[in-house]
Amino acid sequence: MYPKAIENYFAPTDVAEVLTLLNQYGEQAKLLAGGQSLMPLMKLRLAEPQTIIDLNQVAALDDIREEDGRLHIGALARHSEVATHPIILQSYALLADAARNIGDPQIRNRGTIAGSLVHADPSADYPPAVMALDGQLVVAKADGSTRTVLVDDFLAGPLMSDIGEDELVTRIEIPAPVAQSGGAYAKHSQVAGDFAIISVAAQITRDPSGVCQQASIVVGGVMPKPCRAEQAASLLQGKAIDATLLTQAGEAAAEEVETEDDVRASADYRRQLIRVTVPEVVRQASARAEE
Amino acid sequence: MATANAWVGQSIKRKEDRRLLVGDGQYLPDIVLPRMVVMGFVRSMYAHAKITSIETTQAAALPGVRAVLTGADVKHLGSVLSDMSTPNLPGETNRPIFWPLSIDEVKYVGDPLAVVVARDKYTLEDAIELVDVEYEPLDIVIDPEHALQADAPRLYPDWGDNVLYHQHIPAGDADAAFAQADLVIKERFRCHRTGGQPMETRGCLATYNPGEGLTLWLTTQRPHIKRHLLAEYLNLPHSQVRVIMPKDMGGAFGTKAPLYREELMACHLAMKLRRPVKWIENRQESLMNVGQGRDQIHELELAVKKDGTILGLRDRILADCGDARTAIYVGFAMPFLGAMYLINGYDIPNVDIDLTCVVTNKACLTPSRAFGSFAGRFALDRAVEMAARALEIDPVEIRLKNAIKTFPHVSAVGVHVDSGDFPGSFAKACAALDYDNFRQEQSEAWQNGRYLGVGFSMGVEISGVPSEVLVPMERQPGFGVATVQFDAHGKVQVAEGDSPHGQGHETTIAQVVAGELGLSPEDIYVTYGDTHSGPFAAGTIGSRGASYTLSAAVLAARALRPKMANIAAHLLHIEAGEDNFVFRDGYAILTRDESQRVPIAKIAEVALLSPTELPPGMEAGLEHTSHFEAETAGMHSCNVHAAQVEVSPDTGEYKILRYVAVDDAGQPINPMVVRGQIHGGVAMGIGNACMEEFIYDENGQQLTTTLLDYHIPSSLDLPHIETIEHNVPSPHTPLGSKGKGEGTPGMVPAAVANAIEDALQPLGVKITDLPLTPERIWKLIQAAQSKE
Ligand SMILES: Cc1cc2nc3c(=O)[nH]c(=O)nc-3n(C[C@H](O)[C@H](O)[C@H](O)COP(=O)(O)OP(=O)(O)OC[C@H]3O[C@@H](n4cnc5c(N)ncnc54)[C@H](O)[C@@H]3O)c2cc1C
């Protein structure tokens, strides 16, 4: 439970400096954001970086703002900030739901959105939430270039994400939802603050008559990464959301999403939770869209 | 002189809390000695294997490493268990032979097979990684029923089988009872592996010099018992062994009562290296090694008459004790006591209990709050519920019909229960829940597709264990002991032999001593934990604080009053004996003329600072030690708990809407402290019954070695716990007080399971296994529906 010795520790103050250090130390370096995933791994000696590049002194990496029709969330935005930010509560409620569900207050005060996405735990709360919102990551490289990658592509598998040794996630971008949109997120866990057995994120856009124009539903807590329930979402499209339709969507999601057994739950039970949770979350998202 | 004790029954704030809340506590890790080194273990990665080689040279060569030892290096110390450290129970016992480190063979994942000593923890873990062990895997036995089979792999080839302990406990005539029964409930109940996981893990700091011998700071519930076992094992004179429990300890719950192999290793290394050796267990080691309790299968039968009278009980109990390699309890003392307490608060005259304890390739069972009785109490209270349902009798009525009615009571198997009042406790629980109207509410809820239920549990909890039981069971005394000693400034030191760590002794003992001596709790300071400055006692176990230890303090304080009165009379130049004085508000006051009074501080000053003023011929000093032994073979607290739940039939998830605990503390000394014990006990019970489980896979790998996988509840997972007092003073303690807290978790599993099953009556679900995870409940619902 004590990490292996590290040789270098850097606390750069701007992004350029981070990138230079990444370029120099590359594969033996690890970026340290909130430390809520990296430190446990180091203490278990499952990660043994020689160099730590601490991001916590980097200025302006944590701001949250709307710009050009997109929400920008700085890589270092803490879970607690996302959970309480007025803009997010107003227009991206499902993201706040997800952030509020993570761990406990200490973890939410330290952990960051980029750290969570890079860590890519299939049972974590942000990945399905950001997927349901069609979020993308902005990634910077030492050569000054940046690339943008859709979160669906960024999440590669259990604890695997599409990030190079010399790359830094600088922010997450989410397209602003059109009018009459709403989202919700819920998870089932064995104890409060634990990783999800199953979680569901849904984002719905309705027209004034209550007909669903656009739906995206993502299920977390499944392997190898959160899964879009496409069939369920397309069932909703063009229809007025009622109890029967919700049940059908739950059935469809339970049918299409592959589940597995592990210490927390069996595949069958996960399927049942999907069946029950999808309707609940879609109903809440739809109610928020109406507001 | 029977004056009422003015401080008894007052919820004053705990004296302990200030230091704990502001971070001034003194825990083991706070103790640092010059030249100190740290110790850590290389532990088995296999559940059962031959060790074919251990390569230590690389580890030993690492700068900063002070020693690397393997089993071969400690063989000369001899086997850990002696007569003194093995339970001395009736029945057939096999005793495992083992050393502080395993030699040649490992028997569970986590088994210590080599030890490393280094200058710091980082180097230590680097070195542990460098020890290269080669194993040849052996067949394993994980399931206790498999362990009983003739062809099962053996843990101890010198035994004839895998049976650690067996006892048959018959009483009355069970066969006749079953022959007369109108209804027989026959069910197999399974309680999983779960128990205590204290916030502070195990740890110790050992130091040795040939002049003074060995000093061991140890996270322990029983410093005195450890001391004499250490002296015996290490072959040191008793005068050369001192054990100190640090002032504060982050919980124990039973897990710090046994003597462990790691502690012996630290002592040996301190002696060998002549350096202070510190060991602090990490959380993974803790989850691999301690707090694994319960783990029993009960094949239980109840013989019941139509009117609900329970005529008899048969139970075949199989306990999975793991590898059985800890001293004092050796994995089977818990199931033994659990079997003795099986019938508990019920008056069942005819019983036939057969207990078999087996060894498996898992960690040794260790004690956990509610000791061995958690599983049995679940099984019996479930079976009673099933009988009630089959006979269409109300669950409260069937319990009242079969509860102990007259006290003192001796159970069929010989457990003495001094006092209690089950009808009174049930009445309060039912009133709190508005039980009379609940059934109506429940059927309306069912009609609306909501599933509400209520469940009860009842039983007795140990209020200390008398010598009569403790001497044979654990070879140690049950008396409580305290020295009450005035200092020269009129303040009073109470030295006790137990080692409290959350039970609030510093407050409650101060309250009673203050009351007996006419002082304020602020005038009293309680000390404990050091075998060189406190009296010999068994330790903080089995709710003996408020029953035994506190009673000793009361008796010792009372014993000082004649001398105090004599000094007061002398200072007032009058003739008067003890009965002529009351002690109040800091004064010895003459009853016939209250203007005649002497400050108690003055009396103490005369006794200690200016003995020239003492009455002629009187010995200086003002102190007394009392040993309290109750004049009964058992004191108990009788309790009723009830849970109200709502279950979601779609997911099996449920919410405990109400949890009502009606508890008997005899005479509470500090009702707030009692409530705290009950809150903690219920929380632990809910965690154990509903969420926590030590899981081993088919290879014997433990899958729950972090708190991410072993799910302890937090406040967010717990209901509001409503505590209601229903106190029946014990006739056997000077203040009527009873111990409280140890047995509390045992009340929980049946109350919650009964409530869930009650809620799901329309679906016909039957609960026999723990833990009560939503998935388990959902599967039961699925199974019941597919039967329809
Ligand atoms: C007890 C406990 C309970 C938890 N419960 C939950 C839960 O219920 N739900 C949940 O979702 N999560 C949970 N977590 C995980 C938590 O959310 C972490 O905060 C998160 O996964 C990692 O974020 P971080 O900022 O702490 O990242 P760090 O631990 O600092 O880093 C994680 C990884 O991301 C990399 N990294 C960090 N920032 C960047 C960046 N800007 N660019 C590139 N790479 C980067 C790091 O190098 C590292 O590899 C829990 C954690 C703990 C300890």
mmCIF file of N, CA and C in Angstrom, chain A residues 188 197-200 219-222 247 249-261 265-279, chain B residues 650-651 775 778 782:
data_model
loop_
_atom_site.group_PDB
_atom_site.id
_atom_site.type_symbol
_atom_site.label_atom_id
_atom_site.label_comp_id
_atom_site.label_asym_id
_atom_site.label_seq_id
_atom_site.Cartn_x
_atom_site.Cartn_y
_atom_site.Cartn_z
ATOM 1 N N HIS A 188 -27.440 2.113 -9.997
ATOM 2 C CA HIS A 188 -27.666 1.168 -8.912
ATOM 3 C C HIS A 188 -26.295 0.723 -8.418
ATOM 4 N N ILE A 197 -23.424 -0.935 -10.479
ATOM 5 C CA ILE A 197 -23.736 -2.271 -10.998
ATOM 6 C C ILE A 197 -24.279 -2.047 -12.410
ATOM 7 N N ILE A 198 -25.217 -1.145 -12.460
ATOM 8 C CA ILE A 198 -25.763 -0.672 -13.744
ATOM 9 C C ILE A 198 -26.049 0.813 -13.594
ATOM 10 N N SER A 199 -25.750 1.578 -14.644
ATOM 11 C CA SER A 199 -26.196 2.971 -14.631
ATOM 12 C C SER A 199 -26.794 3.279 -15.997
ATOM 13 N N VAL A 200 -27.669 4.242 -16.001
ATOM 14 C CA VAL A 200 -28.325 4.607 -17.258
ATOM 15 C C VAL A 200 -28.325 6.121 -17.410
ATOM 16 N N VAL A 219 -25.937 2.843 -21.418
ATOM 17 C CA VAL A 219 -25.917 2.001 -20.221
ATOM 18 C C VAL A 219 -24.476 1.813 -19.760
ATOM 19 N N GLY A 220 -24.229 2.101 -18.490
ATOM 20 C CA GLY A 220 -22.901 1.891 -17.901
ATOM 21 C C GLY A 220 -22.928 0.676 -16.979
ATOM 22 N N GLY A 221 -21.726 0.268 -16.539
ATOM 23 C CA GLY A 221 -21.647 -0.921 -15.686
ATOM 24 C C GLY A 221 -21.613 -2.198 -16.498
ATOM 25 N N VAL A 222 -21.317 -2.041 -17.782
ATOM 26 C CA VAL A 222 -21.212 -3.223 -18.634
ATOM 27 C C VAL A 222 -19.840 -3.220 -19.295
ATOM 28 N N THR A 247 -41.903 0.891 -21.242
ATOM 29 C CA THR A 247 -41.662 -0.526 -20.955
ATOM 30 C C THR A 247 -40.978 -1.183 -22.143
ATOM 31 N N ALA A 249 -39.117 0.230 -24.344
ATOM 32 C CA ALA A 249 -37.731 0.704 -24.435
ATOM 33 C C ALA A 249 -36.852 -0.045 -23.438
ATOM 34 N N GLY A 250 -37.382 -0.250 -22.226
ATOM 35 C CA GLY A 250 -36.635 -1.010 -21.211
ATOM 36 C C GLY A 250 -36.340 -2.413 -21.700
ATOM 37 N N GLU A 251 -37.342 -3.059 -22.266
ATOM 38 C CA GLU A 251 -37.160 -4.418 -22.795
ATOM 39 C C GLU A 251 -36.108 -4.424 -23.893
ATOM 40 N N ALA A 252 -36.221 -3.445 -24.780
ATOM 41 C CA ALA A 252 -35.291 -3.397 -25.913
ATOM 42 C C ALA A 252 -33.855 -3.208 -25.418
ATOM 43 N N ALA A 253 -33.682 -2.309 -24.452
ATOM 44 C CA ALA A 253 -32.336 -2.061 -23.928
ATOM 45 C C ALA A 253 -31.788 -3.317 -23.257
ATOM 46 N N ALA A 254 -32.656 -3.980 -22.487
ATOM 47 C CA ALA A 254 -32.208 -5.202 -21.794
ATOM 48 C C ALA A 254 -31.821 -6.269 -22.805
ATOM 49 N N GLU A 255 -32.495 -6.250 -23.908
ATOM 50 C CA GLU A 255 -32.220 -7.222 -24.954
ATOM 51 C C GLU A 255 -30.894 -6.935 -25.660
ATOM 52 N N GLU A 256 -30.668 -5.667 -25.993
ATOM 53 C CA GLU A 256 -29.537 -5.357 -26.879
ATOM 54 C C GLU A 256 -28.204 -5.171 -26.157
ATOM 55 N N VAL A 257 -28.243 -4.805 -24.863
ATOM 56 C CA VAL A 257 -26.977 -4.552 -24.154
ATOM 57 C C VAL A 257 -26.466 -5.855 -23.553
ATOM 58 N N GLU A 258 -25.223 -6.177 -23.850
ATOM 59 C CA GLU A 258 -24.617 -7.405 -23.322
ATOM 60 C C GLU A 258 -24.203 -7.184 -21.870
ATOM 61 N N THR A 259 -24.503 -8.124 -21.003
ATOM 62 C CA THR A 259 -24.101 -7.987 -19.595
ATOM 63 C C THR A 259 -23.244 -9.174 -19.185
ATOM 64 N N GLU A 260 -22.497 -8.987 -18.083
ATOM 65 C CA GLU A 260 -21.611 -10.058 -17.605
ATOM 66 C C GLU A 260 -21.759 -10.253 -16.103
ATOM 67 N N ASP A 261 -21.270 -11.390 -15.623
ATOM 68 C CA ASP A 261 -21.221 -11.667 -14.176
ATOM 69 C C ASP A 261 -19.957 -11.066 -13.581
ATOM 70 N N ALA A 265 -22.567 -8.344 -9.277
ATOM 71 C CA ALA A 265 -23.886 -8.805 -9.723
ATOM 72 C C ALA A 265 -23.741 -9.798 -10.869
ATOM 73 N N SER A 266 -24.819 -10.542 -11.093
ATOM 74 C CA SER A 266 -24.832 -11.485 -12.215
ATOM 75 C C SER A 266 -25.289 -10.756 -13.479
ATOM 76 N N ALA A 267 -25.049 -11.399 -14.616
ATOM 77 C CA ALA A 267 -25.472 -10.838 -15.898
ATOM 78 C C ALA A 267 -26.998 -10.689 -15.934
ATOM 79 N N ASP A 268 -27.699 -11.688 -15.399
ATOM 80 C CA ASP A 268 -29.173 -11.655 -15.406
ATOM 81 C C ASP A 268 -29.709 -10.478 -14.597
ATOM 82 N N TYR A 269 -29.096 -10.288 -13.449
ATOM 83 C CA TYR A 269 -29.590 -9.207 -12.588
ATOM 84 C C TYR A 269 -29.314 -7.857 -13.253
ATOM 85 N N ARG A 270 -28.167 -7.746 -13.883
ATOM 86 C CA ARG A 270 -27.861 -6.497 -14.597
ATOM 87 C C ARG A 270 -28.905 -6.231 -15.682
ATOM 88 N N ARG A 271 -29.237 -7.290 -16.381
ATOM 89 C CA ARG A 271 -30.229 -7.141 -17.445
ATOM 90 C C ARG A 271 -31.547 -6.638 -16.858
ATOM 91 N N GLN A 272 -31.912 -7.201 -15.724
ATOM 92 C CA GLN A 272 -33.155 -6.778 -15.084
ATOM 93 C C GLN A 272 -33.082 -5.304 -14.661
ATOM 94 N N LEU A 273 -31.929 -4.902 -14.136
ATOM 95 C CA LEU A 273 -31.793 -3.503 -13.732
ATOM 96 C C LEU A 273 -31.889 -2.582 -14.938
ATOM 97 N N ILE A 274 -31.355 -3.019 -16.056
ATOM 98 C CA ILE A 274 -31.479 -2.196 -17.272
ATOM 99 C C ILE A 274 -32.956 -2.076 -17.648
ATOM 100 N N ARG A 275 -33.640 -3.212 -17.601
ATOM 101 C CA ARG A 275 -35.059 -3.257 -17.963
ATOM 102 C C ARG A 275 -35.866 -2.277 -17.107
ATOM 103 N N VAL A 276 -35.520 -2.199 -15.819
ATOM 104 C CA VAL A 276 -36.297 -1.368 -14.897
ATOM 105 C C VAL A 276 -35.839 0.095 -14.916
ATOM 106 N N THR A 277 -34.542 0.288 -15.129
ATOM 107 C CA THR A 277 -33.989 1.634 -14.961
ATOM 108 C C THR A 277 -34.164 2.497 -16.206
ATOM 109 N N VAL A 278 -34.057 1.890 -17.363
ATOM 110 C CA VAL A 278 -34.205 2.683 -18.596
ATOM 111 C C VAL A 278 -35.533 3.449 -18.600
ATOM 112 N N PRO A 279 -36.662 2.792 -18.336
ATOM 113 C CA PRO A 279 -37.925 3.566 -18.317
ATOM 114 C C PRO A 279 -37.909 4.697 -17.282
ATOM 115 N N ASP B 650 -39.528 -5.478 -8.544
ATOM 116 C CA ASP B 650 -38.853 -5.500 -9.843
ATOM 117 C C ASP B 650 -37.350 -5.713 -9.723
ATOM 118 N N THR B 651 -36.778 -5.218 -8.657
ATOM 119 C CA THR B 651 -35.314 -5.277 -8.526
ATOM 120 C C THR B 651 -34.867 -5.975 -7.251
ATOM 121 N N GLU B 775 -30.086 -8.507 -5.205
ATOM 122 C CA GLU B 775 -30.102 -9.551 -6.225
ATOM 123 C C GLU B 775 -30.652 -10.868 -5.673
ATOM 124 N N TRP B 778 -34.357 -10.549 -5.416
ATOM 125 C CA TRP B 778 -34.952 -10.585 -6.759
ATOM 126 C C TRP B 778 -35.018 -12.029 -7.286
ATOM 127 N N GLN B 782 -38.150 -14.222 -8.452
ATOM 128 C CA GLN B 782 -38.208 -14.889 -9.756
ATOM 129 C C GLN B 782 -38.561 -16.359 -9.590
#
